[in-house]
Amino acid sequence: MPNSSSKFHCSHRGDREASRRELVSRSLQSAYHCLEDQDFGTAYAHYLLVLNLAPELKSSVKETFQFTLFKWAEELDSLARIQDLFNCYEQALELYPNDEVICNSVGEHLFRMGFRDEAAGYFHKAVKLNPDFADAKENFYRVANWLVERWHFIMLNDAKRNLTYLKAIENAVRSGCKSVLDIGTGTGILSMFAKKAGASSVYACELSKTMYELARDVVAANNMERKINLLHLKSLDIEIPKHIPERVSLVVTETVDAGLFGEGIVESLIHAWEHLLLQPK
């Protein structure tokens, strides 16, 4: 009896495998026919079925799948079926999570719809996945020009201003301020000043996704990624101990320009003083 049961199970598995292969083959043929008829939505559905049933075919059908996805996304965009469009990209990224071409395409759709910060995140990921991907690099720099205020570059190149901040932070750390919160960190320059000055704990928050990613790159380039805790958060949303384990003894911010009140920095500093900053004795 054991031998008979084993043969039955082997036969059953063989039948299922044969059925799977047959379904995959038919779905591929149907997808090709749909592409010939420019029925991109149905072709996309067939490719989803194929890739879920036969993930071993991911490499061989990748380019055709991308073509189908992009054509179908164009149709959905023209029909204003935005949710369906992004659902398709979500499905595609589940299948190809590290595909720079798909990431770049998502970013392009987001950018055209006005979601520039979100678009920058996808362009940045595409560049990270393939630093030689020219289209993604161009897109990232273009959206960065929209998102990074011009005054930010002026401040970064203001040597006198930066030296003043550096000396002030050094003096504060030497006087006993060993834990620091940098509000609106931007490129992370003040956080790095604090760490170099000897602060034991440095936290930095940045609301803009683009600037947050930029800060991560800058901090990593200076070998401080394990020394500075970067948070993609608004300072008003920081909670202890959920986001940082302690009240800090020093708050720094470089967001002092004509946009001071519009950016809510006053409220942020009051919040930091009341909830995140150690109270003077």
mmCIF file of C-alpha atoms in Angstrom:
data_model
loop_
_atom_site.group_PDB
_atom_site.id
_atom_site.type_symbol
_atom_site.label_atom_id
_atom_site.label_comp_id
_atom_site.label_asym_id
_atom_site.label_seq_id
_atom_site.Cartn_x
_atom_site.Cartn_y
_atom_site.Cartn_z
ATOM 1 C CA MET A 1 0.000 0.000 0.000
ATOM 2 C CA PRO A 2 2.729 2.620 0.797
ATOM 3 C CA ASN A 3 4.195 2.124 -2.666
ATOM 4 C CA SER A 4 0.771 2.556 -4.280
ATOM 5 C CA SER A 5 0.100 5.778 -2.292
ATOM 6 C CA SER A 6 3.500 7.187 -3.212
ATOM 7 C CA LYS A 7 2.877 6.525 -6.885
ATOM 8 C CA PHE A 8 -0.512 8.253 -6.642
ATOM 9 C CA HIS A 9 0.972 11.395 -5.107
ATOM 10 C CA CYS A 10 3.774 11.494 -7.656
ATOM 11 C CA SER A 11 1.252 11.109 -10.459
ATOM 12 C CA HIS A 12 -0.925 13.854 -8.949
ATOM 13 C CA ARG A 13 2.039 16.258 -8.693
ATOM 14 C CA GLY A 14 2.951 15.435 -12.268
ATOM 15 C CA ASP A 15 -0.574 16.227 -13.443
ATOM 16 C CA ARG A 16 -0.556 19.563 -11.603
ATOM 17 C CA GLU A 17 2.802 20.505 -13.092
ATOM 18 C CA ALA A 18 1.580 19.631 -16.571
ATOM 19 C CA SER A 19 -1.544 21.735 -16.025
ATOM 20 C CA ARG A 20 0.542 24.656 -14.791
ATOM 21 C CA ARG A 21 2.798 24.527 -17.835
ATOM 22 C CA GLU A 22 -0.197 24.310 -20.160
ATOM 23 C CA LEU A 23 -1.854 27.328 -18.514
ATOM 24 C CA VAL A 24 1.370 29.330 -18.649
ATOM 25 C CA SER A 25 1.860 28.468 -22.323
ATOM 26 C CA ARG A 26 -1.693 29.441 -23.237
ATOM 27 C CA SER A 27 -1.493 32.675 -21.258
ATOM 28 C CA LEU A 28 1.737 33.639 -23.002
ATOM 29 C CA GLN A 29 0.161 32.987 -26.390
ATOM 30 C CA SER A 30 -2.885 35.037 -25.404
ATOM 31 C CA ALA A 31 -0.634 37.873 -24.222
ATOM 32 C CA TYR A 32 1.190 37.930 -27.581
ATOM 33 C CA HIS A 33 -2.109 38.017 -29.486
ATOM 34 C CA CYS A 34 -3.399 40.838 -27.272
ATOM 35 C CA LEU A 35 -0.239 42.844 -27.923
ATOM 36 C CA GLU A 36 -0.713 42.400 -31.658
ATOM 37 C CA ASP A 37 -4.247 43.741 -31.248
ATOM 38 C CA GLN A 38 -2.954 46.540 -28.959
ATOM 39 C CA ASP A 39 -5.185 45.272 -26.162
ATOM 40 C CA PHE A 40 -2.632 46.191 -23.535
ATOM 41 C CA GLY A 41 -4.904 45.808 -20.510
ATOM 42 C CA THR A 42 -5.709 42.172 -21.257
ATOM 43 C CA ALA A 43 -2.118 41.455 -22.224
ATOM 44 C CA TYR A 44 -0.993 42.899 -18.878
ATOM 45 C CA ALA A 45 -3.442 40.640 -17.023
ATOM 46 C CA HIS A 46 -2.095 37.594 -18.864
ATOM 47 C CA TYR A 47 1.495 38.510 -17.984
ATOM 48 C CA LEU A 48 0.555 38.894 -14.327
ATOM 49 C CA LEU A 49 -0.883 35.385 -14.382
ATOM 50 C CA VAL A 50 2.207 34.007 -16.120
ATOM 51 C CA LEU A 51 4.648 35.626 -13.703
ATOM 52 C CA ASN A 52 2.715 34.492 -10.664
ATOM 53 C CA LEU A 53 2.469 30.925 -11.952
ATOM 54 C CA ALA A 54 5.985 30.768 -13.388
ATOM 55 C CA PRO A 55 8.347 33.178 -11.591
ATOM 56 C CA GLU A 56 11.227 31.387 -13.312
ATOM 57 C CA LEU A 57 10.219 33.253 -16.479
ATOM 58 C CA LYS A 58 10.796 36.710 -14.977
ATOM 59 C CA SER A 59 14.059 37.304 -16.806
ATOM 60 C CA SER A 60 12.882 36.074 -20.193
ATOM 61 C CA VAL A 61 9.641 38.109 -20.315
ATOM 62 C CA LYS A 62 10.894 41.176 -18.442
ATOM 63 C CA GLU A 63 11.257 43.557 -21.393
ATOM 64 C CA THR A 64 7.933 42.563 -22.963
ATOM 65 C CA PHE A 65 6.225 42.886 -19.578
ATOM 66 C CA GLN A 66 7.688 46.383 -19.127
ATOM 67 C CA PHE A 67 6.504 47.420 -22.579
ATOM 68 C CA THR A 68 3.006 46.117 -21.847
ATOM 69 C CA LEU A 69 2.915 47.799 -18.437
ATOM 70 C CA PHE A 70 3.964 51.187 -19.808
ATOM 71 C CA LYS A 71 1.465 51.071 -22.685
ATOM 72 C CA TRP A 72 -1.347 50.069 -20.350
ATOM 73 C CA ALA A 73 -0.325 52.793 -17.880
ATOM 74 C CA GLU A 74 -0.523 55.388 -20.675
ATOM 75 C CA GLU A 75 -4.068 54.277 -21.460
ATOM 76 C CA LEU A 76 -5.104 54.379 -17.810
ATOM 77 C CA ASP A 77 -3.571 57.842 -17.473
ATOM 78 C CA SER A 78 -5.476 59.119 -20.507
ATOM 79 C CA LEU A 79 -8.702 57.720 -19.019
ATOM 80 C CA ALA A 80 -7.941 59.358 -15.648
ATOM 81 C CA ARG A 81 -8.008 55.941 -13.975
ATOM 82 C CA ILE A 82 -5.274 57.007 -11.598
ATOM 83 C CA GLN A 83 -5.901 54.451 -8.869
ATOM 84 C CA ASP A 84 -5.835 51.608 -11.394
ATOM 85 C CA LEU A 85 -2.619 53.007 -12.851
ATOM 86 C CA PHE A 86 -0.815 52.957 -9.532
ATOM 87 C CA ASN A 87 -2.283 49.566 -8.636
ATOM 88 C CA CYS A 88 -0.621 48.207 -11.790
ATOM 89 C CA TYR A 89 2.717 49.716 -10.826
ATOM 90 C CA GLU A 90 2.375 48.327 -7.312
ATOM 91 C CA GLN A 91 1.806 44.856 -8.766
ATOM 92 C CA ALA A 92 4.762 45.289 -11.124
ATOM 93 C CA LEU A 93 7.079 46.348 -8.304
ATOM 94 C CA GLU A 94 6.027 43.335 -6.259
ATOM 95 C CA LEU A 95 7.259 41.193 -9.153
ATOM 96 C CA TYR A 96 10.325 43.332 -9.942
ATOM 97 C CA PRO A 97 11.105 45.263 -6.728
ATOM 98 C CA ASN A 98 14.578 46.291 -7.892
ATOM 99 C CA ASP A 99 13.795 47.311 -11.449
ATOM 100 C CA GLU A 100 15.127 50.800 -12.112
ATOM 101 C CA VAL A 101 13.111 51.240 -15.320
ATOM 102 C CA ILE A 102 9.796 50.622 -13.561
ATOM 103 C CA CYS A 103 10.794 52.881 -10.650
ATOM 104 C CA ASN A 104 11.674 55.654 -13.075
ATOM 105 C CA SER A 105 8.357 55.259 -14.885
ATOM 106 C CA VAL A 106 6.395 55.498 -11.624
ATOM 107 C CA GLY A 107 8.319 58.670 -10.829
ATOM 108 C CA GLU A 108 7.468 60.194 -14.198
ATOM 109 C CA HIS A 109 3.740 59.625 -13.662
ATOM 110 C CA LEU A 110 3.917 61.077 -10.147
ATOM 111 C CA PHE A 111 5.840 64.109 -11.364
ATOM 112 C CA ARG A 112 3.323 64.862 -14.116
ATOM 113 C CA MET A 113 0.528 64.674 -11.537
ATOM 114 C CA GLY A 114 2.295 67.161 -9.282
ATOM 115 C CA PHE A 115 3.527 64.733 -6.631
ATOM 116 C CA ARG A 116 7.109 65.932 -6.914
ATOM 117 C CA ASP A 117 8.415 64.804 -3.556
ATOM 118 C CA GLU A 118 7.103 61.273 -4.096
ATOM 119 C CA ALA A 119 8.454 61.287 -7.659
ATOM 120 C CA ALA A 120 11.895 62.226 -6.379
ATOM 121 C CA GLY A 121 11.875 59.161 -4.138
ATOM 122 C CA TYR A 122 11.336 56.822 -7.092
ATOM 123 C CA PHE A 123 13.887 58.634 -9.274
ATOM 124 C CA HIS A 124 16.397 58.420 -6.441
ATOM 125 C CA LYS A 125 15.766 54.694 -6.028
ATOM 126 C CA ALA A 126 16.222 54.159 -9.779
ATOM 127 C CA VAL A 127 19.565 55.967 -9.696
ATOM 128 C CA LYS A 128 20.616 53.948 -6.657
ATOM 129 C CA LEU A 129 19.774 50.725 -8.477
ATOM 130 C CA ASN A 130 21.619 51.816 -11.617
ATOM 131 C CA PRO A 131 23.932 54.851 -11.278
ATOM 132 C CA ASP A 132 24.433 54.842 -15.060
ATOM 133 C CA PHE A 133 20.708 55.151 -15.850
ATOM 134 C CA ALA A 134 20.776 58.522 -17.631
ATOM 135 C CA ASP A 135 16.999 59.062 -17.768
ATOM 136 C CA ALA A 136 16.582 58.541 -14.032
ATOM 137 C CA LYS A 137 19.522 60.824 -13.228
ATOM 138 C CA GLU A 138 18.109 63.577 -15.420
ATOM 139 C CA ASN A 139 14.672 63.175 -13.855
ATOM 140 C CA PHE A 140 16.064 63.247 -10.322
ATOM 141 C CA TYR A 141 18.067 66.418 -10.934
ATOM 142 C CA ARG A 142 15.072 68.050 -12.594
ATOM 143 C CA VAL A 143 12.713 67.333 -9.713
ATOM 144 C CA ALA A 144 15.391 68.309 -7.200
ATOM 145 C CA ASN A 145 15.507 71.749 -8.798
ATOM 146 C CA TRP A 146 11.804 72.089 -8.048
ATOM 147 C CA LEU A 147 12.089 70.886 -4.471
ATOM 148 C CA VAL A 148 15.347 72.305 -3.178
ATOM 149 C CA GLU A 149 14.976 75.989 -2.451
ATOM 150 C CA ARG A 150 17.555 78.274 -4.077
ATOM 151 C CA TRP A 151 18.393 79.886 -0.754
ATOM 152 C CA HIS A 152 19.544 76.484 0.498
ATOM 153 C CA PHE A 153 22.491 76.488 -1.913
ATOM 154 C CA ILE A 154 23.356 80.041 -0.903
ATOM 155 C CA MET A 155 23.422 79.041 2.761
ATOM 156 C CA LEU A 156 25.604 75.993 2.076
ATOM 157 C CA ASN A 157 28.149 78.205 0.344
ATOM 158 C CA ASP A 158 28.085 80.878 3.021
ATOM 159 C CA ALA A 159 31.372 80.052 4.781
ATOM 160 C CA LYS A 160 30.954 82.766 7.417
ATOM 161 C CA ARG A 161 27.477 81.582 8.334
ATOM 162 C CA ASN A 162 28.561 77.934 8.525
ATOM 163 C CA LEU A 163 31.584 78.778 10.672
ATOM 164 C CA THR A 164 29.344 80.705 13.066
ATOM 165 C CA TYR A 165 27.028 77.708 13.399
ATOM 166 C CA LEU A 166 29.998 75.380 13.881
ATOM 167 C CA LYS A 167 31.495 77.493 16.683
ATOM 168 C CA ALA A 168 28.117 77.863 18.407
ATOM 169 C CA ILE A 169 27.504 74.115 18.306
ATOM 170 C CA GLU A 170 31.025 73.352 19.525
ATOM 171 C CA ASN A 171 30.573 75.749 22.446
ATOM 172 C CA ALA A 172 27.223 74.209 23.363
ATOM 173 C CA VAL A 173 28.581 70.649 23.242
ATOM 174 C CA ARG A 174 31.636 71.595 25.309
ATOM 175 C CA SER A 175 29.346 73.164 27.909
ATOM 176 C CA GLY A 176 27.543 69.851 28.371
ATOM 177 C CA CYS A 177 24.937 69.516 25.613
ATOM 178 C CA LYS A 178 25.656 65.958 24.541
ATOM 179 C CA SER A 179 22.357 65.044 22.845
ATOM 180 C CA VAL A 180 21.292 67.091 19.827
ATOM 181 C CA LEU A 181 18.183 67.365 17.625
ATOM 182 C CA ASP A 182 18.575 69.013 14.207
ATOM 183 C CA ILE A 183 15.202 70.286 12.936
ATOM 184 C CA GLY A 184 14.890 70.513 9.148
ATOM 185 C CA THR A 185 18.311 68.995 8.642
ATOM 186 C CA GLY A 186 18.484 69.594 4.876
ATOM 187 C CA THR A 187 21.849 68.180 3.830
ATOM 188 C CA GLY A 188 22.678 67.223 7.417
ATOM 189 C CA ILE A 189 25.468 69.769 7.843
ATOM 190 C CA LEU A 190 24.507 70.872 11.381
ATOM 191 C CA SER A 191 24.111 67.269 12.516
ATOM 192 C CA MET A 192 27.601 66.507 11.268
ATOM 193 C CA PHE A 193 28.909 69.614 13.031
ATOM 194 C CA ALA A 194 27.355 68.339 16.274
ATOM 195 C CA LYS A 195 28.822 64.855 15.916
ATOM 196 C CA LYS A 196 32.269 66.178 15.088
ATOM 197 C CA ALA A 197 32.020 68.486 18.095
ATOM 198 C CA GLY A 198 31.651 65.442 20.329
ATOM 199 C CA ALA A 199 27.905 65.033 20.867
ATOM 200 C CA SER A 200 27.148 61.492 21.995
ATOM 201 C CA SER A 201 23.683 61.322 20.400
ATOM 202 C CA VAL A 202 22.570 63.205 17.293
ATOM 203 C CA TYR A 203 19.055 63.058 15.832
ATOM 204 C CA ALA A 204 17.958 64.846 12.673
ATOM 205 C CA CYS A 205 14.476 65.212 11.193
ATOM 206 C CA GLU A 206 13.533 66.248 7.671
ATOM 207 C CA LEU A 207 10.018 66.409 6.226
ATOM 208 C CA SER A 208 10.949 66.567 2.538
ATOM 209 C CA LYS A 209 11.534 63.092 1.116
ATOM 210 C CA THR A 210 14.008 64.508 -1.393
ATOM 211 C CA MET A 211 16.083 66.323 1.225
ATOM 212 C CA TYR A 212 15.879 63.315 3.554
ATOM 213 C CA GLU A 213 17.352 61.064 0.851
ATOM 214 C CA LEU A 214 19.965 63.699 0.068
ATOM 215 C CA ALA A 215 20.909 63.945 3.739
ATOM 216 C CA ARG A 216 21.310 60.164 3.912
ATOM 217 C CA ASP A 217 23.711 60.273 0.966
ATOM 218 C CA VAL A 218 25.710 63.186 2.387
ATOM 219 C CA VAL A 219 25.941 61.639 5.852
ATOM 220 C CA ALA A 220 26.988 58.285 4.359
ATOM 221 C CA ALA A 221 29.608 59.988 2.188
ATOM 222 C CA ASN A 222 31.087 61.398 5.398
ATOM 223 C CA ASN A 223 31.027 57.957 7.095
ATOM 224 C CA MET A 224 28.485 59.077 9.705
ATOM 225 C CA GLU A 225 25.457 56.968 8.746
ATOM 226 C CA ARG A 226 25.780 54.984 12.005
ATOM 227 C CA LYS A 227 26.422 58.056 14.118
ATOM 228 C CA ILE A 228 23.470 60.248 13.124
ATOM 229 C CA ASN A 229 19.879 59.059 13.431
ATOM 230 C CA LEU A 230 17.986 60.519 10.449
ATOM 231 C CA LEU A 231 14.185 60.683 10.667
ATOM 232 C CA HIS A 232 11.825 61.334 7.754
ATOM 233 C CA LEU A 233 9.415 63.203 10.000
ATOM 234 C CA LYS A 234 8.095 66.613 10.876
ATOM 235 C CA SER A 235 9.489 67.696 14.233
ATOM 236 C CA LEU A 236 5.951 68.136 15.573
ATOM 237 C CA ASP A 237 5.376 64.413 15.006
ATOM 238 C CA ILE A 238 8.444 63.178 16.905
ATOM 239 C CA GLU A 239 7.532 61.107 19.944
ATOM 240 C CA ILE A 240 9.649 59.875 22.850
ATOM 241 C CA PRO A 241 10.600 57.035 23.038
ATOM 242 C CA LYS A 242 8.971 55.948 19.769
ATOM 243 C CA HIS A 243 11.308 57.924 17.492
ATOM 244 C CA ILE A 244 14.086 59.079 19.796
ATOM 245 C CA PRO A 245 14.845 57.460 23.147
ATOM 246 C CA GLU A 246 15.463 60.614 25.165
ATOM 247 C CA ARG A 247 14.905 64.305 25.569
ATOM 248 C CA VAL A 248 17.755 66.226 23.958
ATOM 249 C CA SER A 249 19.873 68.910 25.533
ATOM 250 C CA LEU A 250 20.327 70.977 22.371
ATOM 251 C CA VAL A 251 18.081 71.838 19.417
ATOM 252 C CA VAL A 252 19.610 73.306 16.267
ATOM 253 C CA THR A 253 18.008 74.455 13.023
ATOM 254 C CA GLU A 254 19.239 76.187 9.891
ATOM 255 C CA THR A 255 15.770 77.007 8.596
ATOM 256 C CA VAL A 256 16.097 80.727 9.273
ATOM 257 C CA ASP A 257 15.289 82.847 6.227
ATOM 258 C CA ALA A 258 12.305 84.697 4.777
ATOM 259 C CA GLY A 259 10.236 81.499 5.073
ATOM 260 C CA LEU A 260 10.719 81.289 8.839
ATOM 261 C CA PHE A 261 7.097 81.765 9.872
ATOM 262 C CA GLY A 262 5.559 80.085 6.829
ATOM 263 C CA GLU A 263 7.487 76.878 7.505
ATOM 264 C CA GLY A 264 6.242 76.657 11.074
ATOM 265 C CA ILE A 265 9.733 76.744 12.582
ATOM 266 C CA VAL A 266 8.580 78.833 15.547
ATOM 267 C CA GLU A 267 5.964 76.195 16.408
ATOM 268 C CA SER A 268 8.556 73.450 15.909
ATOM 269 C CA LEU A 269 11.014 75.095 18.268
ATOM 270 C CA ILE A 270 8.319 75.610 20.899
ATOM 271 C CA HIS A 271 7.356 71.937 20.508
ATOM 272 C CA ALA A 272 10.990 70.888 20.830
ATOM 273 C CA TRP A 273 11.418 73.005 23.944
ATOM 274 C CA GLU A 274 8.301 71.655 25.605
ATOM 275 C CA HIS A 275 8.485 67.992 24.625
ATOM 276 C CA LEU A 276 11.900 67.075 23.257
ATOM 277 C CA LEU A 277 14.344 69.381 25.030
ATOM 278 C CA LEU A 278 15.650 68.782 28.543
ATOM 279 C CA GLN A 279 14.253 71.459 30.817
ATOM 280 C CA PRO A 280 16.757 73.670 32.659
ATOM 281 C CA LYS A 281 16.913 73.083 36.372
#
